[in-house]
Amino acid sequence: MSTQQPEDVPAISDWSRLLAGKVAVVTGGGDGIGGAISRLFAQHGATVEIAEIDADRAERTLRDIEAAGGRAHAHVVDVREEDDVARLAKAVLARHGGIDVLVNNVGDYRPLAPFLQSTPETWDAMYRINLHHVFLVTHAFLASMIARGGGSIVNLHSVEGMRGYPGEPVYGAMKAAVAHFTTCLAAGHGRQGIRANGIGTDLCQTPQVDYRTGFEASEHLWPSWAPVGRLGWPEEQARVALFLASDLSSYVTGHNIPVDGGTKAGGGWFFSPAAGRFVNRPTGL
Ligand SMILES: NC(=O)c1ccc[n+]([C@@H]2O[C@H](COP(=O)([O-])OP(=O)(O)OC[C@H]3O[C@@H](n4cnc5c(N)ncnc54)[C@H](O)[C@@H]3O)[C@@H](O)[C@H]2O)c1
């Protein structure tokens, strides 16, 4: 029996430039988790195509990348709009012919409406900001990835798509749909060289989700809020995205990884600093 690594296992020649020569599209790549992904991918040698609704955020990240010696281009687009996505794809494909990595990162938990107060209009808004654009952008680039011999798709969704989310079931359903779309894409296009994986985010400090302001008096409770005992940061999401986008994960596809400080794993149990033990029925922690 041979244990020799066959030629179809991609070789990693430079571990400090895991995306050298690759072209990556990052939606919402101007700030928050998307901004951290754009910067880390550029640091690892990718040319990053930032698809961002906010011109200032796009420009700031572009400047950061260029100042660090990386390569990027910014596109001011609303990925919910078909015409904008068509314009993005036209510009990117004209420049590069195809792409190697697609990160669908845009998403939002707002407008947050408890189900009984929600309406068909809020459901539609949830759909458009969390799911519809994942179809639109993937549809716009997938053929070019296949034509190039393959690539990696990384979809940011939420831990709320991987567990019961009592606060907003429509948001939870949209995120679960992104996770399952990811799994189905992987199953359908693996033989064409496409890998697809998702990230179920939780507890990450970003412009959208500010876990600090207004919670200063409760910082000591992090050990009861997350098994790792602290808040998470965009760079920590970006590192997992780098793993999934690069050949580090060449035999990983169809999976959804919670990047949540352990909240999915520890769901239902809370560490009580006062009691010094785990409780599943907190009475004030
Ligand atoms: N931060 C968290 O703790 C957390 C938790 C669960 C899920 N998520 C998910 O992670 C992803 C990133 O979240 P974040 O916290 O970094 O968000 P964020 O709002 O801080 O950043 C999103 C970026 O996308 C841009 N953007 C927004 N709408 C856009 C559109 N229509 N077209 C193009 N660009 C657009 C924004 O300007 C911003 O730069 C989202 O899918 C979100 O639902 C985040």
Coordinates of C-alpha atoms and ligand atoms in Angstrom, one line a residue:
M1 CA 0.0 0.0 0.0
S2 CA 1.4 3.4 -1.0
T3 CA 1.3 6.2 1.5
Q4 CA 3.0 8.6 -1.0
Q5 CA 1.1 11.8 -1.5
P6 CA -0.2 11.8 -5.1
E7 CA 0.2 14.7 -7.4
D8 CA -3.5 15.8 -7.1
V9 CA -2.9 17.1 -3.6
P10 CA -2.0 20.8 -4.0
A11 CA 1.5 21.6 -2.8
I12 CA 1.8 24.6 -0.5
S13 CA 5.1 26.2 -1.4
D14 CA 4.9 29.5 0.6
W15 CA 3.0 29.3 3.9
S16 CA 3.1 33.0 4.4
R17 CA 1.3 33.7 1.0
L18 CA -1.5 31.1 0.9
L19 CA -3.4 32.9 -1.8
A20 CA -0.5 34.1 -4.0
G21 CA -1.7 34.8 -7.5
K22 CA -5.4 34.3 -6.7
V23 CA -8.3 36.6 -7.4
A24 CA -10.8 36.9 -4.6
V25 CA -14.2 38.7 -4.5
V26 CA -15.3 39.8 -1.0
T27 CA -18.8 41.2 -0.7
G28 CA -19.1 43.7 2.1
G29 CA -15.3 43.8 2.0
G30 CA -15.0 47.3 3.2
D31 CA -15.5 46.9 7.0
G32 CA -16.3 44.5 9.8
I33 CA -15.6 40.8 9.0
G34 CA -15.4 41.5 5.3
G35 CA -12.8 44.2 5.8
A36 CA -10.7 41.9 7.9
I37 CA -11.0 39.2 5.2
S38 CA -10.0 41.6 2.4
R39 CA -6.9 42.7 4.3
L40 CA -5.8 39.2 5.3
F41 CA -6.4 37.8 1.8
A42 CA -4.4 40.6 0.3
Q43 CA -1.6 40.0 2.8
H44 CA -1.5 36.4 1.6
G45 CA -1.0 37.5 -2.0
A46 CA -4.6 37.6 -3.4
T47 CA -5.8 40.4 -5.6
V48 CA -9.0 41.4 -3.7
E49 CA -12.1 42.8 -5.5
I50 CA -14.0 44.6 -2.8
A51 CA -17.7 44.7 -3.4
E52 CA -19.0 47.3 -1.0
I53 CA -22.1 49.5 -0.7
D54 CA -20.3 52.2 1.3
A55 CA -17.8 54.2 -0.8
D56 CA -15.8 55.5 2.2
R57 CA -15.4 52.0 3.7
A58 CA -14.4 50.6 0.4
E59 CA -11.8 53.3 -0.1
R60 CA -10.4 53.0 3.4
T61 CA -9.8 49.2 3.1
L62 CA -8.4 49.7 -0.4
R63 CA -5.9 52.3 1.0
D64 CA -5.0 50.0 3.9
I65 CA -4.2 47.1 1.5
E66 CA -2.2 49.3 -0.9
A67 CA -0.3 50.8 2.0
A68 CA 0.7 47.3 3.1
G69 CA 1.9 46.5 -0.4
G70 CA -1.1 44.4 -1.4
R71 CA -3.4 44.6 -4.5
A72 CA -7.1 45.4 -4.5
H73 CA -9.8 47.2 -6.4
A74 CA -13.0 48.7 -5.0
H75 CA -16.5 48.5 -6.5
V76 CA -19.3 50.5 -4.9
V77 CA -22.3 48.2 -5.4
D78 CA -25.4 47.1 -3.5
V79 CA -25.3 43.3 -3.9
R80 CA -29.1 43.1 -3.4
E81 CA -29.4 44.8 -6.8
E82 CA -29.2 42.6 -9.9
D83 CA -27.8 45.4 -12.1
D84 CA -25.1 46.2 -9.6
V85 CA -24.0 42.6 -9.4
A86 CA -24.0 42.4 -13.2
R87 CA -21.8 45.5 -13.3
L88 CA -19.4 44.0 -10.6
A89 CA -19.1 40.7 -12.5
K90 CA -18.5 42.5 -15.8
A91 CA -15.7 44.7 -14.4
V92 CA -14.0 41.8 -12.5
L93 CA -14.2 39.3 -15.3
A94 CA -13.0 41.9 -17.8
R95 CA -9.9 42.5 -15.6
H96 CA -9.1 38.9 -14.7
G97 CA -11.1 36.5 -16.9
G98 CA -12.3 34.6 -13.9
I99 CA -11.9 34.4 -10.1
D100 CA -10.5 31.8 -7.7
V101 CA -12.2 32.7 -4.4
L102 CA -15.7 34.1 -3.7
V103 CA -16.6 35.3 -0.2
N104 CA -20.3 36.0 0.3
N105 CA -20.1 38.0 3.5
V106 CA -23.0 40.6 3.4
G107 CA -25.8 40.0 5.9
D108 CA -27.7 41.8 8.6
Y109 CA -30.0 40.9 11.5
R110 CA -32.0 44.1 11.1
P111 CA -34.9 44.9 10.8
L112 CA -35.2 42.8 13.9
A113 CA -38.9 42.0 14.3
P114 CA -40.2 39.3 16.6
F115 CA -42.2 36.9 14.4
L116 CA -45.6 38.0 15.6
Q117 CA -44.8 41.6 14.8
S118 CA -43.1 40.8 11.5
T119 CA -44.8 41.3 8.0
P120 CA -44.3 40.1 4.5
E121 CA -42.2 43.3 4.0
T122 CA -39.8 42.5 6.8
W123 CA -39.5 38.9 5.6
D124 CA -38.7 40.2 2.1
A125 CA -36.0 42.6 3.5
M126 CA -34.5 39.7 5.5
Y127 CA -34.4 37.6 2.4
R128 CA -32.8 40.3 0.3
I129 CA -30.0 41.2 2.7
N130 CA -29.2 37.6 3.8
L131 CA -29.9 35.2 1.0
H132 CA -31.0 36.6 -2.4
H133 CA -27.6 38.2 -3.0
V134 CA -25.8 35.0 -2.1
F135 CA -27.6 33.4 -5.1
L136 CA -27.0 36.5 -7.3
V137 CA -23.3 36.8 -6.7
T138 CA -22.6 33.1 -6.8
H139 CA -24.5 32.8 -10.0
A140 CA -22.5 35.7 -11.5
F141 CA -19.1 34.1 -10.8
L142 CA -19.5 30.3 -10.5
A143 CA -19.1 29.5 -14.3
S144 CA -15.9 31.6 -14.4
M145 CA -14.5 29.6 -11.4
I146 CA -15.3 26.3 -13.1
A147 CA -13.8 27.5 -16.4
R148 CA -10.6 28.4 -14.5
G149 CA -10.4 24.8 -13.1
G150 CA -12.0 25.4 -9.8
G151 CA -12.0 27.5 -6.7
S152 CA -13.3 28.1 -3.2
I153 CA -16.6 29.7 -2.1
V154 CA -16.8 30.8 1.5
N155 CA -20.2 31.9 2.8
L156 CA -20.6 33.9 6.0
H157 CA -23.9 33.1 7.7
S158 CA -24.5 32.8 11.5
V159 CA -24.5 30.4 14.3
E160 CA -28.2 31.3 14.4
G161 CA -28.6 29.3 11.2
M162 CA -27.2 26.3 13.0
R163 CA -29.2 26.3 16.2
G164 CA -32.7 27.5 17.3
Y165 CA -32.8 31.2 17.4
P166 CA -35.8 32.3 19.5
G167 CA -35.4 36.0 18.8
E168 CA -36.0 36.1 15.0
P169 CA -36.9 32.9 13.3
V170 CA -37.0 34.5 9.8
Y171 CA -33.4 35.6 10.2
G172 CA -32.4 32.2 11.5
A173 CA -34.2 30.6 8.5
M174 CA -32.3 32.8 6.0
K175 CA -28.9 32.0 7.6
A176 CA -29.8 28.2 7.7
A177 CA -30.7 28.5 4.0
V178 CA -27.2 30.0 3.2
A179 CA -25.6 27.2 5.2
H180 CA -27.5 24.5 3.2
F181 CA -27.0 26.3 -0.1
T182 CA -23.3 26.0 0.7
T183 CA -23.6 22.3 1.3
C184 CA -25.6 21.7 -1.8
L185 CA -23.2 23.7 -4.0
A186 CA -20.3 21.6 -2.6
A187 CA -22.1 18.4 -3.4
G188 CA -23.0 19.5 -6.9
H189 CA -19.8 21.2 -8.1
G190 CA -17.0 19.3 -6.3
R191 CA -16.1 17.4 -9.4
Q192 CA -15.6 20.7 -11.3
G193 CA -13.0 21.7 -8.7
I194 CA -15.3 23.9 -6.6
R195 CA -15.2 23.7 -2.8
A196 CA -17.8 25.5 -0.8
N197 CA -17.9 26.0 3.0
G198 CA -19.7 28.2 5.4
I199 CA -18.8 30.1 8.6
G200 CA -21.4 30.4 11.4
T201 CA -20.4 33.6 13.1
D202 CA -21.3 34.7 16.6
L203 CA -20.1 37.3 19.1
C204 CA -17.8 39.2 16.8
Q205 CA -17.1 42.9 17.4
T206 CA -18.0 44.9 14.2
P207 CA -19.7 48.1 13.2
Q208 CA -23.0 46.2 12.8
V209 CA -22.8 44.3 16.2
D210 CA -21.2 46.4 18.9
Y211 CA -20.9 44.2 21.9
R212 CA -19.0 46.8 23.9
T213 CA -20.8 50.1 24.0
G214 CA -23.4 50.1 26.7
F215 CA -22.2 46.8 28.1
E216 CA -19.1 48.2 30.0
A217 CA -20.6 47.2 33.4
S218 CA -21.1 43.6 32.3
E219 CA -17.7 42.8 30.8
H220 CA -16.9 40.5 33.7
L221 CA -19.8 38.3 32.5
W222 CA -18.0 37.1 29.3
P223 CA -17.1 33.8 31.0
S224 CA -20.8 33.0 31.3
W225 CA -21.6 34.3 27.8
A226 CA -19.1 32.3 25.7
P227 CA -17.1 29.1 26.5
V228 CA -13.8 30.8 25.4
G229 CA -14.7 33.5 28.0
R230 CA -14.3 36.6 25.8
L231 CA -15.5 38.6 22.8
G232 CA -14.4 37.7 19.3
W233 CA -12.8 39.9 16.6
P234 CA -13.1 40.1 12.8
E235 CA -9.5 38.9 12.3
E236 CA -10.5 35.6 14.0
Q237 CA -13.3 35.1 11.4
A238 CA -10.9 36.1 8.6
R239 CA -8.3 33.4 9.6
V240 CA -11.0 30.7 9.2
A241 CA -12.0 32.2 5.9
L242 CA -8.3 32.1 4.8
F243 CA -8.2 28.4 5.8
L244 CA -11.3 27.7 3.8
A245 CA -10.3 29.8 0.8
S246 CA -6.8 28.3 0.5
D247 CA -5.3 24.9 -0.2
L248 CA -4.9 24.4 3.6
S249 CA -8.5 23.0 3.3
S250 CA -8.1 21.2 0.0
Y251 CA -10.1 18.2 1.2
V252 CA -12.7 20.1 3.1
T253 CA -16.0 20.9 1.4
G254 CA -19.7 21.2 2.2
H255 CA -19.2 22.1 5.8
N256 CA -20.4 24.9 8.0
I257 CA -18.0 25.8 10.8
P258 CA -19.2 27.7 13.8
V259 CA -16.7 30.5 14.6
D260 CA -18.4 31.5 17.7
G261 CA -16.2 31.1 20.7
G262 CA -18.0 27.9 21.5
T263 CA -21.5 29.2 21.9
K264 CA -23.0 26.5 19.7
A265 CA -21.1 23.8 21.5
G266 CA -22.0 25.1 24.9
G267 CA -25.6 26.1 24.2
G268 CA -27.9 25.7 27.1
W269 CA -25.2 25.8 29.8
F270 CA -23.9 28.9 31.4
F271 CA -20.9 29.4 33.6
S272 CA -21.9 31.2 36.8
P273 CA -19.0 33.2 38.2
A274 CA -20.9 33.7 41.4
A275 CA -21.6 29.9 41.9
G276 CA -18.2 28.9 40.4
R277 CA -20.0 26.2 38.3
F278 CA -22.1 25.6 35.2
V279 CA -25.8 26.1 35.5
N280 CA -28.5 25.3 32.9
R281 CA -31.2 27.3 34.8
P282 CA -29.5 30.7 35.5
T283 CA -31.2 32.6 38.3
G284 CA -29.1 35.8 38.0
L285 CA -25.6 34.4 37.3
Ligands
LIG1 N1 -20.7 40.3 13.9 C1 -21.3 39.3 14.4 O1 -21.2 38.9 15.6 C2 -22.1 38.4 13.5 C3 -22.9 37.4 14.1 C4 -23.6 36.5 13.3 C5 -23.5 36.7 11.9 N2 -22.8 37.6 11.3 C6 -22.7 37.7 9.9 O2 -21.4 38.0 9.4 C7 -21.5 38.8 8.2 C8 -20.6 40.1 8.4 O3 -21.2 40.8 9.5 P1 -20.5 42.1 10.2 O4 -20.8 42.1 11.6 O5 -19.1 42.2 9.7 O6 -21.4 43.2 9.4 P2 -21.0 44.8 9.2 O7 -22.4 45.4 9.0 O8 -20.2 45.3 10.4 O9 -20.2 44.8 7.9 C9 -20.8 44.5 6.7 C10 -20.1 45.2 5.5 O10 -21.0 45.0 4.4 C11 -21.3 46.2 3.8 N3 -22.7 46.0 3.2 C12 -23.8 46.1 3.8 N4 -24.9 45.9 2.9 C13 -24.3 45.8 1.7 C14 -24.8 45.6 0.4 N5 -26.2 45.5 0.2 N6 -24.0 45.5 -0.6 C15 -22.6 45.6 -0.4 N7 -22.1 45.8 0.8 C16 -22.9 45.9 1.8 C17 -21.3 47.2 4.9 O11 -21.1 48.5 4.5 C18 -20.1 46.7 5.7 O12 -18.8 47.2 5.2 C19 -22.9 39.0 8.0 O13 -23.4 38.1 7.1 C20 -23.6 38.9 9.3 O14 -25.0 38.5 9.3 C21 -22.1 38.5 12.1

